[in-house]
Every structure is written in C-alpha cells, then in structure tokens.
Amino acid sequence: MADATILHADLDAFYASVEQLLDPALRGRPIAVGGGVVLAASYEAKAFGVRGGMPGRKARELCPQLQFVGGHFKEYQRLGDAAIAILGDYTPLVERISIDEAFADVAGTAHLFGPPAAIAQAIRRRVREEVGLPISIGVARTKHLAKIGSQVAKPDGLVVIDPALETAFLQDLPVGLMWGVGPVTSAKLAEAGIRTIGQLADMPGQSLERLVGQAAGQKLAALAWNRDPRVIETHRRARSAGAQSALGRKPFEERVFGPTLRLLADRIGSRLRDKSLSGRTVTVRVRFADLRAVTRAVTLPVPVAATAILAEVAEDLTRSVRRDFPQERFISLLAISVSHLAVVDGMQLEFGLGLADEIRRPGTRRGAARWQADLAMDAVRGRFGWEAIGYGSVVLEAPRAVPNAFRELAEKEL
C-alpha cells in the first residue's frame, strides 16, 4: 500500500481571515465580507449559522452583532499567492485548485525535508509566520482523502491519515464532506437513511445508482472506499469555463434571469477570448428555491466565445427549463458553462444565406460584428478596468450584489 504523501492545504475562512489580518480590531469578532449578500464569514460568525451566499438581512437576524466589511480583492490575490507559493518550496508537484487551496505531493522530497507530517507542520508554521494566516492541511494517500482530512482539521489544524486506518477514519464522517456531494445529493442520501460515509460504502451499488444516477453512484461508491487514482496535475488543460450567480430567492421570470445570464455570459466570454478559446457546448444550470437543480445543454455547429451569442443560447436553455417546470415559481441560482473548448486563432468567414441561426454563427456578417464589438470592449477593459465599459443590458439591469472582483477570484481560471 502506498504511503500518505499527498497534502491538501486550505486557508481557513480565507477572505474573512484576510480582513482580520488587515484590521486587528476585527479579530475575534463575527464579521462578514459583503453587504447585501454574505460573500464570506469568519468562524465567529459561522458559529451563529452565517454562511456565504446568505442574504445580509438574514445574516444579521442570526447574528445581530455581525459586522460587514468591504473586500480587499488585491490583498486576497496577493496573500493567496504567497501562501500557495510556500508549498512550492517543498515540492514541484503542486496543483492549485482555487485562490486559497492546493494539493501537493511530497513523495519525492522526504529525503530533503523529512516525512510528510513534518513538511505539513513546516508549511503551516511558515504560512502563519510569513503570511499571517491560518491554514489547515490534510495528509493522506489520495487526493480525495487528503481534502476530507483538511476539512476535519479545521480550523487551523493538521490531520494525517494512516493508510491502514482509512476505512475506520471515513466510517462515521458525514457524506457532505465528500468531494462532489452537495446539498441536493446529501438530501437524497438522507432520505434513504444514508448520512455517513460508512453507510454509503455499505450501500449496494445498484441501489445507489438508482438514487443518484449511474455515473455519480459509481464515483461515490469508489470514493467511499477511498479508491481515487487521480494524481497531482501541475499543468491542467482547461476543459470548460463557467460562472454562476447565487440569487437568494427570486421569481423565475425573464426580468430576473435575463440580466443575470447576460452578466454571466459577459464574464465567461471575456475570459475565453483572453485565452483565444471558444467552445461548442453551452450548459445552463438552474437551481430552484428548494435547492433542486436542472441542467440543459446544447452543442453548436461551430465554437463560440461572443458574449451576445453565449447569452442568447443560455436564455433559450433557461426558457426551456421554465416551460418544462411551470410549477417552479422561484429560483436561487443560475450558472453557465462552456465546454468542448478549442484554440481559435482566427475567424472562418461564412456567406450569409438567410439561415435562422445566422446571427449566432461567428463567421457571418452579423456574427462577425458582434465579435468585433467584444474585442473593442476587451481592449478598453484591458486598459481602464472591467467597470470602464459594458453592454447596456448588463450594466443597467444585472444585479451587483457580488462585486466582479470577488467573482473573478472565486471562479476557476482557464
């Protein structure tokens, strides 16, 4: 059996911890980053039930002494980079998965720095001393188990999982700690009496697949037994680009989802164009008020990255969800992702044939005009910042409860 050499390092309550670092008067107090919506909460606020994505009014009801603070987004990026860079001092095999967490494999550097547990302790000490932030680390034989270990270690702790005791370690932990198990899946499992990872591991495979689907069932069954063959990927090629917006509880109406989808398309399109990428498959995810979610997708004849095209396709998909679920009156989240990505260095022009989808084909006269508008806007934003220019329907109508700077930090980079 392999040794436990994979580390998962996760900065604790990162955004709130940065604010408490920048202003020592906030330390030990319940704080939340944001205003109308909680972007992040300190552990002191979480003790009252305050969570990210929660409306500010509800957060204040749960914690009357809660103090809201504005976000220092450049500091988030700077301090996150500094903390993750420390992992690189101990191994070249570092896979960063967000601004505040990363995997590292130290199997090949033990002869230089000592056993994995000692390396993890050194990383935690240096992040505290050099960056000023708390960080929790899980050490295990697989990526999935290391990530669970870091969650168990929080706040500001270290958990090393002996390969001989993996099953015992997982047995009584809640299924919600598993990678990929969100509120909807947790609720389905709870209805079947499955609340711990041990109970999930003992569940017959066919029964689990009937409950959550074949692909998800097979994946969860393997992870429950810590069968995870994934290795550290230091240079991952982007498979998709996505963005989402938590809405709280809003009417499932065009006046709500239209501006929100246009804002999401604007963010995704600009990121794709910055990397000279386009995608053929557009997927929309709609989450209802009860946290059930529905996805719809379409694969286009040619790859696209134009904001207006992405927005229109996403709106059509969302309308189809509304037609299929007329009883759903409220939504709580909207998301768009673009996959089947390809590098597009130039544009293949097309003759206008009067086809119904001509405006959504990048190479037609109308499609090319949209592309040129996007490129002009990208150039202005590159020089003067994101807020300098935008589509009127996005600037005037889209909700701005979450600053774009925060969204950019939270969303996966291409």
XYZ file of C-alpha atoms in Angstrom:
414
model
C 0.000 0.000 0.000
C 1.301 3.471 -0.899
C 2.334 5.941 1.785
C 0.342 9.029 2.738
C 2.260 11.674 0.770
C -0.470 13.884 -0.694
C -1.218 17.148 1.099
C -4.338 19.249 0.744
C -3.765 22.737 2.127
C -6.752 25.032 2.654
C -6.598 28.548 4.104
C -9.195 28.914 6.876
C -12.150 31.278 6.282
C -9.790 32.927 3.816
C -11.490 36.198 2.872
C -12.639 36.929 6.429
C -9.236 35.956 7.826
C -7.557 38.412 5.463
C -9.843 41.198 6.691
C -8.997 40.337 10.299
C -5.297 40.359 9.389
C -5.562 43.786 7.761
C -7.559 45.229 10.682
C -6.557 43.659 14.036
C -9.594 45.275 15.679
C -11.748 42.708 13.836
C -10.007 39.686 15.311
C -12.203 37.513 17.480
C -15.337 39.285 16.258
C -18.111 37.951 13.977
C -17.559 39.585 10.597
C -18.805 39.066 7.069
C -17.354 40.281 3.799
C -20.068 41.839 1.657
C -23.278 43.704 2.348
C -26.466 42.745 0.552
C -25.092 39.207 0.298
C -22.566 37.464 2.553
C -19.510 36.746 0.407
C -17.597 35.115 3.265
C -17.888 34.820 7.040
C -15.417 34.465 9.893
C -15.540 31.435 12.162
C -17.017 33.670 14.870
C -19.905 34.463 12.503
C -20.237 30.870 11.299
C -20.890 29.847 14.904
C -24.205 31.733 14.608
C -25.109 29.996 11.329
C -23.915 32.758 8.977
C -22.783 31.304 5.651
C -21.505 32.536 2.308
C -24.280 33.309 -0.183
C -26.737 34.187 2.587
C -28.732 37.424 2.259
C -27.315 40.111 4.526
C -30.643 40.665 6.289
C -30.901 37.016 7.311
C -27.285 37.037 8.480
C -27.989 39.992 10.767
C -31.032 38.221 12.168
C -28.892 35.215 13.071
C -26.078 37.360 14.458
C -27.182 40.887 15.495
C -23.588 41.885 16.340
C -22.357 40.879 12.878
C -20.090 43.470 11.275
C -19.938 43.739 7.485
C -16.688 44.823 5.865
C -15.739 45.612 2.286
C -13.461 43.323 0.310
C -9.761 43.976 -0.361
C -9.538 41.921 -3.534
C -5.942 42.718 -4.452
C -4.897 41.625 -0.978
C -6.793 38.351 -1.373
C -4.848 37.598 -4.532
C -1.502 38.676 -3.077
C -1.822 36.732 0.174
C -3.322 33.664 -1.513
C -0.401 33.582 -3.957
C 2.097 33.959 -1.117
C 0.608 31.096 0.880
C 0.422 28.660 -2.041
C 3.970 29.583 -3.096
C 5.252 28.175 0.208
C 4.073 24.701 -0.850
C 6.289 25.055 -3.908
C 9.336 25.378 -1.666
C 8.858 21.736 -0.634
C 7.852 20.061 -3.902
C 7.411 20.960 -7.585
C 4.243 18.835 -7.661
C 1.680 21.468 -6.645
C -1.825 21.621 -8.095
C -3.663 24.820 -7.212
C -7.424 24.393 -7.417
C -8.580 27.800 -6.160
C -7.224 31.027 -4.744
C -6.974 29.538 -1.237
C -6.333 25.803 -1.624
C -3.951 23.424 -3.352
C -2.735 19.833 -3.458
C 0.924 18.859 -3.169
C 2.698 15.513 -3.491
C 5.809 15.300 -1.304
C 6.709 11.661 -2.032
C 9.948 12.621 -3.781
C 11.191 15.233 -1.295
C 11.054 13.392 2.031
C 14.819 12.852 1.925
C 15.228 16.636 1.861
C 12.578 17.873 4.266
C 11.517 14.903 6.353
C 8.292 12.876 6.443
C 5.027 14.322 5.050
C 3.693 15.194 8.517
C 6.822 17.225 9.251
C 6.538 19.009 5.886
C 2.894 19.845 6.600
C 3.831 21.250 10.006
C 6.570 23.356 8.439
C 4.161 24.720 5.807
C 1.574 25.627 8.437
C 4.193 27.378 10.588
C 5.600 29.350 7.653
C 2.170 30.426 6.369
C 1.322 31.679 9.856
C 4.663 33.478 10.327
C 5.288 34.798 6.809
C 1.758 35.431 5.552
C -0.103 35.835 8.825
C -2.973 33.470 8.042
C -4.190 30.148 9.485
C -4.113 27.125 7.185
C -5.388 23.577 7.654
C -3.751 20.580 5.998
C -4.842 17.015 5.420
C -2.229 14.355 4.614
C -3.360 11.104 3.011
C -2.708 8.515 0.331
C -5.226 10.016 -2.164
C -6.406 13.468 -3.168
C -9.976 12.839 -2.058
C -8.975 11.685 1.411
C -6.442 14.490 1.840
C -9.185 17.035 1.080
C -11.507 15.427 3.619
C -8.627 15.458 6.099
C -8.153 19.215 5.727
C -11.861 19.782 6.371
C -11.719 17.644 9.513
C -8.601 19.551 10.612
C -10.329 22.953 10.511
C -9.884 25.411 11.946
C -6.103 25.817 11.857
C -5.192 22.153 12.251
C -3.408 19.162 10.766
C -4.754 15.646 10.180
C -2.539 12.797 8.968
C -4.474 9.693 7.892
C -2.691 6.368 8.278
C -3.228 4.270 5.103
C -4.006 1.245 7.308
C -6.837 3.137 9.038
C -8.549 4.832 6.080
C -11.827 2.919 6.297
C -12.083 3.492 10.033
C -11.351 7.203 9.561
C -14.107 7.610 6.962
C -16.689 5.409 8.689
C -18.528 7.980 10.821
C -17.883 11.158 8.819
C -20.892 12.881 7.192
C -21.362 12.270 3.473
C -21.391 16.038 2.933
C -17.597 16.060 3.360
C -17.157 14.015 0.186
C -15.975 15.824 -2.918
C -18.969 16.352 -5.200
C -21.693 15.783 -2.595
C -23.718 18.981 -2.385
C -26.998 19.829 -0.624
C -29.200 18.088 -3.213
C -27.263 14.806 -3.169
C -26.976 14.955 0.620
C -30.749 15.337 0.883
C -31.359 12.364 -1.447
C -28.984 10.194 0.557
C -30.516 11.314 3.862
C -33.989 10.315 2.615
C -32.565 6.824 2.056
C -31.069 6.794 5.550
C -27.506 7.405 4.341
C -25.837 10.057 6.470
C -22.283 8.792 6.946
C -19.580 7.736 4.511
C -19.546 4.297 6.116
C -23.253 3.838 5.414
C -22.660 4.927 1.824
C -19.821 2.413 1.434
C -22.104 -0.402 2.620
C -24.941 0.557 0.262
C -25.464 -1.848 -2.666
C -24.170 -0.368 -5.890
C -27.397 -0.706 -7.863
C -29.407 0.945 -5.090
C -27.003 3.891 -5.001
C -27.078 4.271 -8.779
C -30.898 4.301 -8.786
C -30.766 7.070 -6.182
C -28.186 9.434 -7.692
C -27.601 8.104 -11.215
C -25.137 5.600 -12.635
C -22.094 7.846 -13.085
C -22.448 9.629 -9.743
C -23.248 6.364 -7.958
C -20.124 4.627 -9.248
C -17.954 7.612 -8.382
C -19.319 7.980 -4.846
C -19.035 4.249 -4.156
C -15.363 4.317 -5.157
C -14.597 7.412 -3.086
C -16.377 5.967 -0.036
C -13.763 3.176 -0.120
C -11.018 5.726 -0.896
C -10.462 4.402 -4.414
C -9.167 7.555 -6.075
C -6.500 7.107 -8.795
C -6.111 10.808 -9.587
C -2.608 12.228 -9.449
C -1.334 15.766 -8.978
C -1.705 17.786 -12.187
C 0.671 20.728 -12.189
C -0.459 21.985 -15.609
C -4.099 21.224 -16.163
C -5.638 21.969 -19.523
C -8.955 23.738 -19.212
C -11.894 21.546 -20.157
C -14.569 24.174 -19.556
C -15.179 27.725 -18.406
C -18.055 28.613 -16.131
C -19.623 31.206 -13.882
C -22.579 31.220 -11.541
C -24.683 33.669 -9.570
C -26.481 32.943 -6.299
C -29.785 34.826 -6.325
C -31.235 34.110 -2.908
C -34.913 33.582 -3.721
C -36.080 35.329 -6.865
C -39.084 34.904 -9.184
C -38.429 32.573 -12.116
C -39.154 35.314 -14.632
C -37.367 36.719 -17.666
C -36.787 40.068 -15.973
C -34.722 38.196 -13.366
C -32.857 35.532 -15.319
C -32.240 37.587 -18.479
C -29.894 40.220 -16.987
C -28.211 37.635 -14.772
C -27.432 35.331 -17.703
C -26.108 38.244 -19.743
C -23.739 39.153 -16.907
C -22.540 35.550 -16.638
C -22.046 35.331 -20.400
C -20.071 38.567 -20.323
C -17.700 37.188 -17.686
C -17.236 33.839 -19.427
C -16.879 35.297 -22.912
C -14.180 37.759 -21.862
C -12.184 35.000 -20.154
C -12.426 32.752 -23.221
C -11.325 35.494 -25.581
C -8.397 36.389 -23.321
C -7.089 32.833 -23.834
C -8.024 32.646 -27.561
C -10.525 29.895 -26.750
C -14.022 29.155 -27.993
C -16.438 26.390 -27.046
C -19.136 24.389 -28.810
C -21.260 23.186 -25.881
C -23.182 25.631 -23.689
C -24.734 24.331 -20.478
C -27.128 26.140 -18.166
C -27.873 25.111 -14.586
C -30.995 26.389 -12.857
C -31.419 25.784 -9.128
C -34.897 26.132 -7.706
C -35.789 27.541 -4.280
C -35.797 24.055 -2.686
C -32.179 23.519 -3.937
C -33.162 21.008 -6.631
C -31.285 21.759 -9.824
C -31.867 21.164 -13.534
C -29.353 21.419 -16.361
C -29.859 21.940 -20.064
C -27.183 21.892 -22.764
C -26.791 22.389 -26.481
C -23.847 21.709 -28.799
C -23.425 24.320 -31.507
C -22.187 23.656 -35.069
C -19.174 25.948 -34.536
C -17.297 27.065 -31.396
C -18.266 30.463 -29.994
C -16.918 32.979 -27.481
C -19.011 36.055 -28.307
C -20.844 37.428 -25.280
C -24.140 38.073 -27.061
C -24.232 34.589 -28.624
C -23.494 32.884 -25.299
C -26.164 34.966 -23.583
C -28.858 34.221 -26.157
C -28.151 30.487 -26.122
C -28.247 30.471 -22.316
C -31.537 32.375 -22.280
C -33.107 29.884 -24.688
C -31.988 26.980 -22.494
C -33.367 28.667 -19.388
C -36.705 29.291 -21.086
C -36.873 25.577 -21.882
C -36.415 24.818 -18.179
C -39.237 27.199 -17.337
C -41.507 25.504 -19.880
C -40.661 22.050 -18.513
C -41.185 23.076 -14.886
C -44.110 25.517 -14.893
C -44.837 24.783 -11.223
C -41.475 26.225 -10.133
C -42.040 29.871 -9.320
C -38.705 30.751 -7.705
C -35.026 30.176 -8.448
C -31.971 30.501 -6.208
C -29.021 30.125 -8.590
C -28.107 30.373 -12.268
C -24.925 29.051 -13.870
C -23.446 28.862 -17.357
C -20.546 26.731 -18.515
C -18.905 26.402 -21.918
C -17.112 23.165 -22.804
C -15.560 21.374 -25.787
C -13.017 24.185 -25.881
C -10.637 24.769 -28.763
C -7.992 27.359 -29.580
C -9.282 29.733 -32.245
C -6.610 31.990 -33.738
C -8.752 33.457 -36.497
C -12.281 33.544 -37.818
C -13.609 31.491 -40.729
C -15.926 33.811 -42.640
C -19.243 32.494 -43.996
C -21.634 33.637 -46.681
C -24.948 34.947 -45.441
C -27.627 32.501 -46.542
C -30.512 33.852 -44.530
C -30.491 30.920 -42.108
C -32.374 31.164 -38.835
C -29.207 30.789 -36.744
C -27.102 33.157 -38.839
C -26.762 35.755 -36.084
C -25.287 33.084 -33.807
C -22.641 31.920 -36.271
C -19.390 33.851 -35.642
C -18.301 33.857 -39.302
C -21.371 35.563 -40.753
C -21.580 39.301 -41.225
C -23.767 39.786 -38.151
C -21.776 37.309 -36.073
C -18.505 38.986 -37.003
C -19.912 42.373 -35.990
C -20.676 41.017 -32.534
C -17.161 39.600 -32.308
C -15.589 42.938 -33.227
C -17.699 44.689 -30.578
C -16.459 42.217 -27.974
C -12.826 42.734 -28.961
C -13.204 46.516 -28.774
C -14.728 46.233 -25.297
C -11.981 43.829 -24.192
C -9.365 46.366 -25.263
C -10.982 49.174 -23.251
C -11.298 46.956 -20.178
C -7.691 45.839 -20.535
C -6.556 49.439 -20.294
C -9.071 51.021 -17.913
C -10.530 48.113 -15.938
C -13.649 45.942 -16.082
C -16.073 48.625 -14.945
C -14.975 51.101 -17.621
C -17.352 49.736 -20.269
C -20.030 47.114 -20.725
C -23.187 46.124 -22.545
C -26.087 48.351 -21.539
C -28.344 45.432 -20.656
C -25.687 44.152 -18.258
C -24.557 47.463 -16.764
C -28.080 48.788 -16.191
C -30.053 45.671 -15.290
C -27.823 42.955 -13.858
C -27.661 42.567 -10.074
C -24.394 43.689 -8.499
C -24.696 42.210 -5.009
C -21.382 40.395 -5.570
C -18.524 42.551 -6.930
C -16.945 41.370 -10.145
C -13.541 41.345 -8.460
C -14.770 38.762 -5.978
C -16.353 36.659 -8.718
C -13.102 36.629 -10.682
C -11.167 35.392 -7.647
C -13.697 32.671 -6.868
C -14.133 31.344 -10.397
C -11.781 28.746 -11.795
C -9.117 30.222 -14.031
C -8.631 28.929 -17.555
